[in-house]
């Protein structure tokens, strides 16, 4: 394949890389005063990358989008995942400046790091070779460690960055060990060659390699039993960074898990299905039970993310096109629900302008800030899976895929466990609407935050049912590319 064709296929990541380098030069020569313009240009670069990714999703390249000798692919699935990743990053960048500008700590490097992180995640979504995957994963991870400790003067942020770095390095070691085993027994790092080796002879060594690879990826998506870092990092990191971790990197990690499980390991679904089922049920239960005792909103949302990963993994356990499609639909609404929830938390400020994070501090919020309370309540109802919110439809399509794959018991247990999770979501609504006002939250929120909150609320509201047929068709179409190419 010609080099220019490969470069054309990798255009979203090339655009983001070039933009990151150029804006880094602007930050270096202009300094702190360039923070806002660098952020605006970063958002423009992410919009451009999302448009290109959307073009490849709707108009796939004739040869399947393979580039650079088959180590990279821009198929429909990669396009869908990249759009979600880039939209998540855009939403986070739009609401971030005012958070740091309140105490004068916002710097242009923040937006550049987010761009580099998005570049790594885009590479991960398109990787069809273990080396390409690891390259993108480390680029994304290193940028994430820096973001977690971005508020250098805040001890909680520094601690979160250190914890994330240490545990992330451990997970990378586990993943790399699994990759080395897979390479050793399959004889290649190419997904296509690994798939042939897995189909031909599933040796014990290869099975161990698959288990280690899945364990490393389970850390990245914060699935039980590799979830321990999530509440501490989510609480300690600055709220916009936490919002970013809960959206774009989560989509990227789940995308590579889907591609790894369904393409190179797709011929031995029975070998990894039990692991996925365990991780799904354990994540749903631990996430729900862990959230019940939380009084910090960020820790509560951290356990919520663990809980939601469990539901998403039910679609993977199905191992079918319908299951993969359900995962993509769930991820779409999960990004909107998480973005909206964290933006609402960002808008909670006391009289001194400090961030309000405690659940008891939002008691009676419906009387003092009815708009925020209403949007947050809609997010909670949707996360709980209560109809007619779109969170209900997300869970419905995942359970439907599990039932069609004869995983009826898994679907039944998931439905039963979702009832436990509904408790803590409804507890937030009860505190806002039925408790005596705490009168802690005051002040006005910026227009940019209202816009993001209004858009995400609209996406998870019943209005979105008008677009579910299109979304379902796109998800079916893009999920099919995982099976056609395998």
PDB file of C-alpha atoms in Angstrom, residues 176-412:
ATOM      1  CA  UNK A 176       2.754  -6.428  28.379  1.00  0.00           C
ATOM      2  CA  UNK A 177       3.443  -9.825  29.969  1.00  0.00           C
ATOM      3  CA  UNK A 178       0.235 -11.154  28.431  1.00  0.00           C
ATOM      4  CA  UNK A 179       1.195  -9.727  25.047  1.00  0.00           C
ATOM      5  CA  UNK A 180       4.611 -11.377  25.229  1.00  0.00           C
ATOM      6  CA  UNK A 181       2.983 -14.742  25.977  1.00  0.00           C
ATOM      7  CA  UNK A 182       0.544 -14.305  23.083  1.00  0.00           C
ATOM      8  CA  UNK A 183       3.404 -13.351  20.777  1.00  0.00           C
ATOM      9  CA  UNK A 184       5.512 -16.266  21.983  1.00  0.00           C
ATOM     10  CA  UNK A 185       2.849 -18.865  21.343  1.00  0.00           C
ATOM     11  CA  UNK A 186       1.195 -17.290  18.291  1.00  0.00           C
ATOM     12  CA  UNK A 187       4.448 -16.265  16.617  1.00  0.00           C
ATOM     13  CA  UNK A 188       3.206 -12.831  15.593  1.00  0.00           C
ATOM     14  CA  UNK A 189       1.908  -9.553  17.001  1.00  0.00           C
ATOM     15  CA  UNK A 190      -0.628  -9.148  14.203  1.00  0.00           C
ATOM     16  CA  UNK A 191      -4.268  -9.602  15.206  1.00  0.00           C
ATOM     17  CA  UNK A 192      -4.917 -11.567  12.032  1.00  0.00           C
ATOM     18  CA  UNK A 193      -2.059 -13.989  12.672  1.00  0.00           C
ATOM     19  CA  UNK A 194      -3.022 -14.351  16.339  1.00  0.00           C
ATOM     20  CA  UNK A 195      -6.595 -15.186  15.288  1.00  0.00           C
ATOM     21  CA  UNK A 196      -5.303 -17.951  13.007  1.00  0.00           C
ATOM     22  CA  UNK A 197      -3.098 -19.345  15.804  1.00  0.00           C
ATOM     23  CA  UNK A 198      -5.958 -19.234  18.319  1.00  0.00           C
ATOM     24  CA  UNK A 199      -8.265 -21.057  15.891  1.00  0.00           C
ATOM     25  CA  UNK A 200      -5.663 -23.693  15.026  1.00  0.00           C
ATOM     26  CA  UNK A 201      -4.347 -24.674  18.470  1.00  0.00           C
ATOM     27  CA  UNK A 202      -5.407 -23.140  21.777  1.00  0.00           C
ATOM     28  CA  UNK A 203      -2.384 -24.023  23.899  1.00  0.00           C
ATOM     29  CA  UNK A 204      -2.181 -23.484  27.661  1.00  0.00           C
ATOM     30  CA  UNK A 205       0.448 -20.794  27.201  1.00  0.00           C
ATOM     31  CA  UNK A 206      -1.730 -18.922  24.747  1.00  0.00           C
ATOM     32  CA  UNK A 207      -4.655 -19.171  27.158  1.00  0.00           C
ATOM     33  CA  UNK A 208      -2.520 -17.670  29.937  1.00  0.00           C
ATOM     34  CA  UNK A 209      -1.535 -14.883  27.559  1.00  0.00           C
ATOM     35  CA  UNK A 210      -5.184 -14.096  26.818  1.00  0.00           C
ATOM     36  CA  UNK A 211      -5.992 -14.048  30.547  1.00  0.00           C
ATOM     37  CA  UNK A 212      -3.153 -11.605  31.299  1.00  0.00           C
ATOM     38  CA  UNK A 213      -4.123  -9.354  28.389  1.00  0.00           C
ATOM     39  CA  UNK A 214      -7.739  -9.241  29.578  1.00  0.00           C
ATOM     40  CA  UNK A 215      -6.572  -8.552  33.151  1.00  0.00           C
ATOM     41  CA  UNK A 216      -4.469  -5.598  31.970  1.00  0.00           C
ATOM     42  CA  UNK A 217      -7.376  -4.185  29.988  1.00  0.00           C
ATOM     43  CA  UNK A 218      -9.750  -4.750  32.938  1.00  0.00           C
ATOM     44  CA  UNK A 219      -7.641  -2.273  34.920  1.00  0.00           C
ATOM     45  CA  UNK A 220      -7.980   0.307  32.167  1.00  0.00           C
ATOM     46  CA  UNK A 221     -11.777   0.070  32.204  1.00  0.00           C
ATOM     47  CA  UNK A 222     -11.872  -0.132  36.042  1.00  0.00           C
ATOM     48  CA  UNK A 223     -13.663  -3.489  36.068  1.00  0.00           C
ATOM     49  CA  UNK A 224     -13.747  -5.554  39.265  1.00  0.00           C
ATOM     50  CA  UNK A 225     -11.363  -6.837  40.668  1.00  0.00           C
ATOM     51  CA  UNK A 226      -9.065  -4.152  39.160  1.00  0.00           C
ATOM     52  CA  UNK A 227     -11.215  -1.195  40.206  1.00  0.00           C
ATOM     53  CA  UNK A 228      -9.499  -0.179  43.484  1.00  0.00           C
ATOM     54  CA  UNK A 229      -7.832   2.932  42.055  1.00  0.00           C
ATOM     55  CA  UNK A 230     -10.991   4.456  40.680  1.00  0.00           C
ATOM     56  CA  UNK A 231     -12.669   6.111  43.734  1.00  0.00           C
ATOM     57  CA  UNK A 232      -9.404   7.602  45.041  1.00  0.00           C
ATOM     58  CA  UNK A 233      -8.239   8.919  41.655  1.00  0.00           C
ATOM     59  CA  UNK A 234     -11.688  10.254  40.756  1.00  0.00           C
ATOM     60  CA  UNK A 235     -11.954  12.072  44.105  1.00  0.00           C
ATOM     61  CA  UNK A 236      -8.408  13.437  44.152  1.00  0.00           C
ATOM     62  CA  UNK A 237      -8.061  14.592  40.553  1.00  0.00           C
ATOM     63  CA  UNK A 238      -9.517  18.003  39.577  1.00  0.00           C
ATOM     64  CA  UNK A 239     -13.190  17.582  38.643  1.00  0.00           C
ATOM     65  CA  UNK A 240     -12.747  18.321  34.878  1.00  0.00           C
ATOM     66  CA  UNK A 241      -9.975  15.708  34.789  1.00  0.00           C
ATOM     67  CA  UNK A 242     -12.219  13.216  36.565  1.00  0.00           C
ATOM     68  CA  UNK A 243     -14.895  13.949  33.982  1.00  0.00           C
ATOM     69  CA  UNK A 244     -12.384  13.255  31.236  1.00  0.00           C
ATOM     70  CA  UNK A 245     -11.245   9.956  32.817  1.00  0.00           C
ATOM     71  CA  UNK A 246     -14.845   8.789  33.116  1.00  0.00           C
ATOM     72  CA  UNK A 247     -15.653   9.407  29.459  1.00  0.00           C
ATOM     73  CA  UNK A 248     -13.058   9.398  26.645  1.00  0.00           C
ATOM     74  CA  UNK A 249     -10.423   6.982  28.096  1.00  0.00           C
ATOM     75  CA  UNK A 250     -13.201   4.655  29.240  1.00  0.00           C
ATOM     76  CA  UNK A 251     -14.585   4.485  25.682  1.00  0.00           C
ATOM     77  CA  UNK A 252     -11.094   3.899  24.256  1.00  0.00           C
ATOM     78  CA  UNK A 253     -10.305   1.108  26.731  1.00  0.00           C
ATOM     79  CA  UNK A 254     -13.622  -0.626  26.067  1.00  0.00           C
ATOM     80  CA  UNK A 255     -13.072  -0.253  22.318  1.00  0.00           C
ATOM     81  CA  UNK A 256      -9.717  -2.050  22.411  1.00  0.00           C
ATOM     82  CA  UNK A 257     -11.186  -4.701  24.719  1.00  0.00           C
ATOM     83  CA  UNK A 258     -13.978  -5.297  22.188  1.00  0.00           C
ATOM     84  CA  UNK A 259     -11.563  -5.497  19.261  1.00  0.00           C
ATOM     85  CA  UNK A 260      -9.123  -7.757  21.117  1.00  0.00           C
ATOM     86  CA  UNK A 261     -11.830 -10.123  22.331  1.00  0.00           C
ATOM     87  CA  UNK A 262     -13.801 -10.333  19.082  1.00  0.00           C
ATOM     88  CA  UNK A 263     -10.991 -10.246  16.492  1.00  0.00           C
ATOM     89  CA  UNK A 264      -7.759 -12.035  17.571  1.00  0.00           C
ATOM     90  CA  UNK A 265      -9.445 -13.989  20.400  1.00  0.00           C
ATOM     91  CA  UNK A 266     -12.825 -14.270  18.669  1.00  0.00           C
ATOM     92  CA  UNK A 267     -12.327 -17.915  17.704  1.00  0.00           C
ATOM     93  CA  UNK A 268     -12.203 -18.981  21.339  1.00  0.00           C
ATOM     94  CA  UNK A 269     -15.113 -17.118  22.896  1.00  0.00           C
ATOM     95  CA  UNK A 270     -15.719 -19.889  25.408  1.00  0.00           C
ATOM     96  CA  UNK A 271     -12.153 -19.416  26.710  1.00  0.00           C
ATOM     97  CA  UNK A 272     -12.705 -15.804  27.789  1.00  0.00           C
ATOM     98  CA  UNK A 273     -16.470 -15.602  28.189  1.00  0.00           C
ATOM     99  CA  UNK A 274     -16.416 -16.863  31.794  1.00  0.00           C
ATOM    100  CA  UNK A 275     -13.882 -14.173  32.726  1.00  0.00           C
ATOM    101  CA  UNK A 276     -16.024 -11.473  31.151  1.00  0.00           C
ATOM    102  CA  UNK A 277     -19.188 -12.752  32.841  1.00  0.00           C
ATOM    103  CA  UNK A 278     -17.464 -12.728  36.237  1.00  0.00           C
ATOM    104  CA  UNK A 279     -16.091  -9.207  35.690  1.00  0.00           C
ATOM    105  CA  UNK A 280     -19.524  -7.998  34.525  1.00  0.00           C
ATOM    106  CA  UNK A 281     -21.496  -9.312  37.497  1.00  0.00           C
ATOM    107  CA  UNK A 282     -18.803  -8.400  40.031  1.00  0.00           C
ATOM    108  CA  UNK A 283     -18.565  -4.848  38.632  1.00  0.00           C
ATOM    109  CA  UNK A 284     -22.347  -4.382  38.760  1.00  0.00           C
ATOM    110  CA  UNK A 285     -22.595  -5.611  42.358  1.00  0.00           C
ATOM    111  CA  UNK A 286     -19.427  -3.992  43.762  1.00  0.00           C
ATOM    112  CA  UNK A 287     -20.176  -0.715  41.980  1.00  0.00           C
ATOM    113  CA  UNK A 288     -23.719  -0.626  43.364  1.00  0.00           C
ATOM    114  CA  UNK A 289     -22.846  -1.658  46.926  1.00  0.00           C
ATOM    115  CA  UNK A 290     -19.776   0.600  47.046  1.00  0.00           C
ATOM    116  CA  UNK A 291     -21.777   3.656  46.031  1.00  0.00           C
ATOM    117  CA  UNK A 292     -24.410   3.243  48.733  1.00  0.00           C
ATOM    118  CA  UNK A 293     -22.174   4.418  51.581  1.00  0.00           C
ATOM    119  CA  UNK A 294     -20.589   7.336  49.718  1.00  0.00           C
ATOM    120  CA  UNK A 295     -21.232  10.930  50.730  1.00  0.00           C
ATOM    121  CA  UNK A 296     -18.820  12.431  48.197  1.00  0.00           C
ATOM    122  CA  UNK A 297     -20.434  12.972  44.796  1.00  0.00           C
ATOM    123  CA  UNK A 298     -17.224  12.270  42.855  1.00  0.00           C
ATOM    124  CA  UNK A 299     -16.654   8.979  44.677  1.00  0.00           C
ATOM    125  CA  UNK A 300     -20.316   8.094  44.089  1.00  0.00           C
ATOM    126  CA  UNK A 301     -19.895   8.724  40.357  1.00  0.00           C
ATOM    127  CA  UNK A 302     -16.680   6.667  40.426  1.00  0.00           C
ATOM    128  CA  UNK A 303     -18.593   3.652  41.721  1.00  0.00           C
ATOM    129  CA  UNK A 304     -21.298   4.452  39.179  1.00  0.00           C
ATOM    130  CA  UNK A 305     -18.706   4.143  36.401  1.00  0.00           C
ATOM    131  CA  UNK A 306     -17.656   0.728  37.764  1.00  0.00           C
ATOM    132  CA  UNK A 307     -21.307  -0.305  37.858  1.00  0.00           C
ATOM    133  CA  UNK A 308     -21.889   0.817  34.254  1.00  0.00           C
ATOM    134  CA  UNK A 309     -18.817  -1.042  33.007  1.00  0.00           C
ATOM    135  CA  UNK A 310     -20.453  -4.210  34.325  1.00  0.00           C
ATOM    136  CA  UNK A 311     -23.557  -3.641  32.216  1.00  0.00           C
ATOM    137  CA  UNK A 312     -21.458  -2.877  29.134  1.00  0.00           C
ATOM    138  CA  UNK A 313     -19.473  -6.102  29.588  1.00  0.00           C
ATOM    139  CA  UNK A 314     -22.723  -8.099  29.419  1.00  0.00           C
ATOM    140  CA  UNK A 315     -22.852  -7.134  25.739  1.00  0.00           C
ATOM    141  CA  UNK A 316     -19.300  -8.409  25.257  1.00  0.00           C
ATOM    142  CA  UNK A 317     -20.135 -11.693  26.980  1.00  0.00           C
ATOM    143  CA  UNK A 318     -22.760 -12.289  24.283  1.00  0.00           C
ATOM    144  CA  UNK A 319     -19.937 -12.380  21.711  1.00  0.00           C
ATOM    145  CA  UNK A 320     -22.323 -11.511  18.858  1.00  0.00           C
ATOM    146  CA  UNK A 321     -22.875  -8.610  16.473  1.00  0.00           C
ATOM    147  CA  UNK A 322     -25.954  -7.698  18.505  1.00  0.00           C
ATOM    148  CA  UNK A 323     -23.887  -7.664  21.702  1.00  0.00           C
ATOM    149  CA  UNK A 324     -21.188  -5.431  20.190  1.00  0.00           C
ATOM    150  CA  UNK A 325     -23.859  -3.116  18.785  1.00  0.00           C
ATOM    151  CA  UNK A 326     -25.531  -2.901  22.202  1.00  0.00           C
ATOM    152  CA  UNK A 327     -22.179  -1.974  23.762  1.00  0.00           C
ATOM    153  CA  UNK A 328     -21.760   0.909  21.306  1.00  0.00           C
ATOM    154  CA  UNK A 329     -25.283   2.167  21.999  1.00  0.00           C
ATOM    155  CA  UNK A 330     -24.662   1.930  25.740  1.00  0.00           C
ATOM    156  CA  UNK A 331     -21.341   3.769  25.412  1.00  0.00           C
ATOM    157  CA  UNK A 332     -23.035   6.588  23.481  1.00  0.00           C
ATOM    158  CA  UNK A 333     -25.514   7.317  26.240  1.00  0.00           C
ATOM    159  CA  UNK A 334     -22.972   6.550  28.976  1.00  0.00           C
ATOM    160  CA  UNK A 335     -20.737   9.363  27.674  1.00  0.00           C
ATOM    161  CA  UNK A 336     -23.693  11.779  27.691  1.00  0.00           C
ATOM    162  CA  UNK A 337     -24.857  10.719  31.174  1.00  0.00           C
ATOM    163  CA  UNK A 338     -21.377  10.964  32.666  1.00  0.00           C
ATOM    164  CA  UNK A 339     -20.576  14.290  31.022  1.00  0.00           C
ATOM    165  CA  UNK A 340     -23.856  15.756  32.234  1.00  0.00           C
ATOM    166  CA  UNK A 341     -23.459  14.448  35.783  1.00  0.00           C
ATOM    167  CA  UNK A 342     -19.949  15.841  36.180  1.00  0.00           C
ATOM    168  CA  UNK A 343     -20.867  19.194  34.612  1.00  0.00           C
ATOM    169  CA  UNK A 344     -23.679  19.473  37.154  1.00  0.00           C
ATOM    170  CA  UNK A 345     -21.160  18.751  39.929  1.00  0.00           C
ATOM    171  CA  UNK A 346     -18.821  21.367  38.442  1.00  0.00           C
ATOM    172  CA  UNK A 347     -21.617  23.955  38.711  1.00  0.00           C
ATOM    173  CA  UNK A 348     -21.986  23.377  42.456  1.00  0.00           C
ATOM    174  CA  UNK A 349     -20.082  26.198  44.193  1.00  0.00           C
ATOM    175  CA  UNK A 350     -20.420  27.694  47.648  1.00  0.00           C
ATOM    176  CA  UNK A 351     -20.326  31.387  48.572  1.00  0.00           C
ATOM    177  CA  UNK A 352     -16.519  31.462  48.507  1.00  0.00           C
ATOM    178  CA  UNK A 353     -16.384  29.826  45.081  1.00  0.00           C
ATOM    179  CA  UNK A 354     -15.125  26.485  46.421  1.00  0.00           C
ATOM    180  CA  UNK A 355     -16.245  23.249  44.802  1.00  0.00           C
ATOM    181  CA  UNK A 356     -19.156  21.527  46.593  1.00  0.00           C
ATOM    182  CA  UNK A 357     -18.728  17.749  46.529  1.00  0.00           C
ATOM    183  CA  UNK A 358     -20.592  16.442  49.581  1.00  0.00           C
ATOM    184  CA  UNK A 359     -24.045  14.927  49.102  1.00  0.00           C
ATOM    185  CA  UNK A 360     -25.430  16.610  52.225  1.00  0.00           C
ATOM    186  CA  UNK A 361     -24.415  20.013  50.851  1.00  0.00           C
ATOM    187  CA  UNK A 362     -26.896  19.743  47.958  1.00  0.00           C
ATOM    188  CA  UNK A 363     -29.885  19.123  50.254  1.00  0.00           C
ATOM    189  CA  UNK A 364     -32.830  21.155  48.990  1.00  0.00           C
ATOM    190  CA  UNK A 365     -30.995  22.112  45.801  1.00  0.00           C
ATOM    191  CA  UNK A 366     -34.329  22.090  43.950  1.00  0.00           C
ATOM    192  CA  UNK A 367     -35.358  25.291  45.737  1.00  0.00           C
ATOM    193  CA  UNK A 368     -32.095  27.238  45.417  1.00  0.00           C
ATOM    194  CA  UNK A 369     -30.888  26.000  41.987  1.00  0.00           C
ATOM    195  CA  UNK A 370     -33.887  24.291  40.321  1.00  0.00           C
ATOM    196  CA  UNK A 371     -32.257  24.110  36.867  1.00  0.00           C
ATOM    197  CA  UNK A 372     -29.189  22.226  38.038  1.00  0.00           C
ATOM    198  CA  UNK A 373     -31.298  20.011  40.303  1.00  0.00           C
ATOM    199  CA  UNK A 374     -33.629  19.086  37.430  1.00  0.00           C
ATOM    200  CA  UNK A 375     -30.781  18.222  35.036  1.00  0.00           C
ATOM    201  CA  UNK A 376     -28.923  16.231  37.705  1.00  0.00           C
ATOM    202  CA  UNK A 377     -32.129  14.384  38.602  1.00  0.00           C
ATOM    203  CA  UNK A 378     -32.645  13.436  34.927  1.00  0.00           C
ATOM    204  CA  UNK A 379     -29.055  12.146  34.821  1.00  0.00           C
ATOM    205  CA  UNK A 380     -29.630  10.080  37.977  1.00  0.00           C
ATOM    206  CA  UNK A 381     -32.897   8.613  36.627  1.00  0.00           C
ATOM    207  CA  UNK A 382     -31.122   7.728  33.379  1.00  0.00           C
ATOM    208  CA  UNK A 383     -28.117   6.165  35.127  1.00  0.00           C
ATOM    209  CA  UNK A 384     -30.531   4.139  37.247  1.00  0.00           C
ATOM    210  CA  UNK A 385     -32.147   2.834  34.064  1.00  0.00           C
ATOM    211  CA  UNK A 386     -35.604   4.197  34.847  1.00  0.00           C
ATOM    212  CA  UNK A 387     -37.870   4.645  31.787  1.00  0.00           C
ATOM    213  CA  UNK A 388     -38.400   6.698  29.715  1.00  0.00           C
ATOM    214  CA  UNK A 389     -34.798   7.929  30.064  1.00  0.00           C
ATOM    215  CA  UNK A 390     -32.224   6.659  27.584  1.00  0.00           C
ATOM    216  CA  UNK A 391     -30.296   4.835  30.305  1.00  0.00           C
ATOM    217  CA  UNK A 392     -33.217   2.400  30.359  1.00  0.00           C
ATOM    218  CA  UNK A 393     -32.943   1.787  26.621  1.00  0.00           C
ATOM    219  CA  UNK A 394     -29.169   1.240  26.943  1.00  0.00           C
ATOM    220  CA  UNK A 395     -29.670  -1.475  29.535  1.00  0.00           C
ATOM    221  CA  UNK A 396     -32.556  -2.966  27.539  1.00  0.00           C
ATOM    222  CA  UNK A 397     -30.491  -3.521  24.369  1.00  0.00           C
ATOM    223  CA  UNK A 398     -27.624  -5.037  26.376  1.00  0.00           C
ATOM    224  CA  UNK A 399     -29.930  -7.475  28.185  1.00  0.00           C
ATOM    225  CA  UNK A 400     -31.691  -8.259  24.894  1.00  0.00           C
ATOM    226  CA  UNK A 401     -28.356  -9.202  23.303  1.00  0.00           C
ATOM    227  CA  UNK A 402     -27.543 -11.446  26.273  1.00  0.00           C
ATOM    228  CA  UNK A 403     -30.916 -13.221  26.041  1.00  0.00           C
ATOM    229  CA  UNK A 404     -30.507 -13.755  22.276  1.00  0.00           C
ATOM    230  CA  UNK A 405     -27.097 -15.341  22.995  1.00  0.00           C
ATOM    231  CA  UNK A 406     -28.772 -17.749  25.482  1.00  0.00           C
ATOM    232  CA  UNK A 407     -27.207 -15.979  28.466  1.00  0.00           C
ATOM    233  CA  UNK A 408     -30.585 -15.723  30.162  1.00  0.00           C
ATOM    234  CA  UNK A 409     -29.250 -16.240  33.690  1.00  0.00           C
ATOM    235  CA  UNK A 410     -26.668 -13.476  33.189  1.00  0.00           C
ATOM    236  CA  UNK A 411     -29.369 -11.112  31.961  1.00  0.00           C
ATOM    237  CA  UNK A 412     -31.623 -11.996  34.895  1.00  0.00           C
TER     238      UNK A 412
END
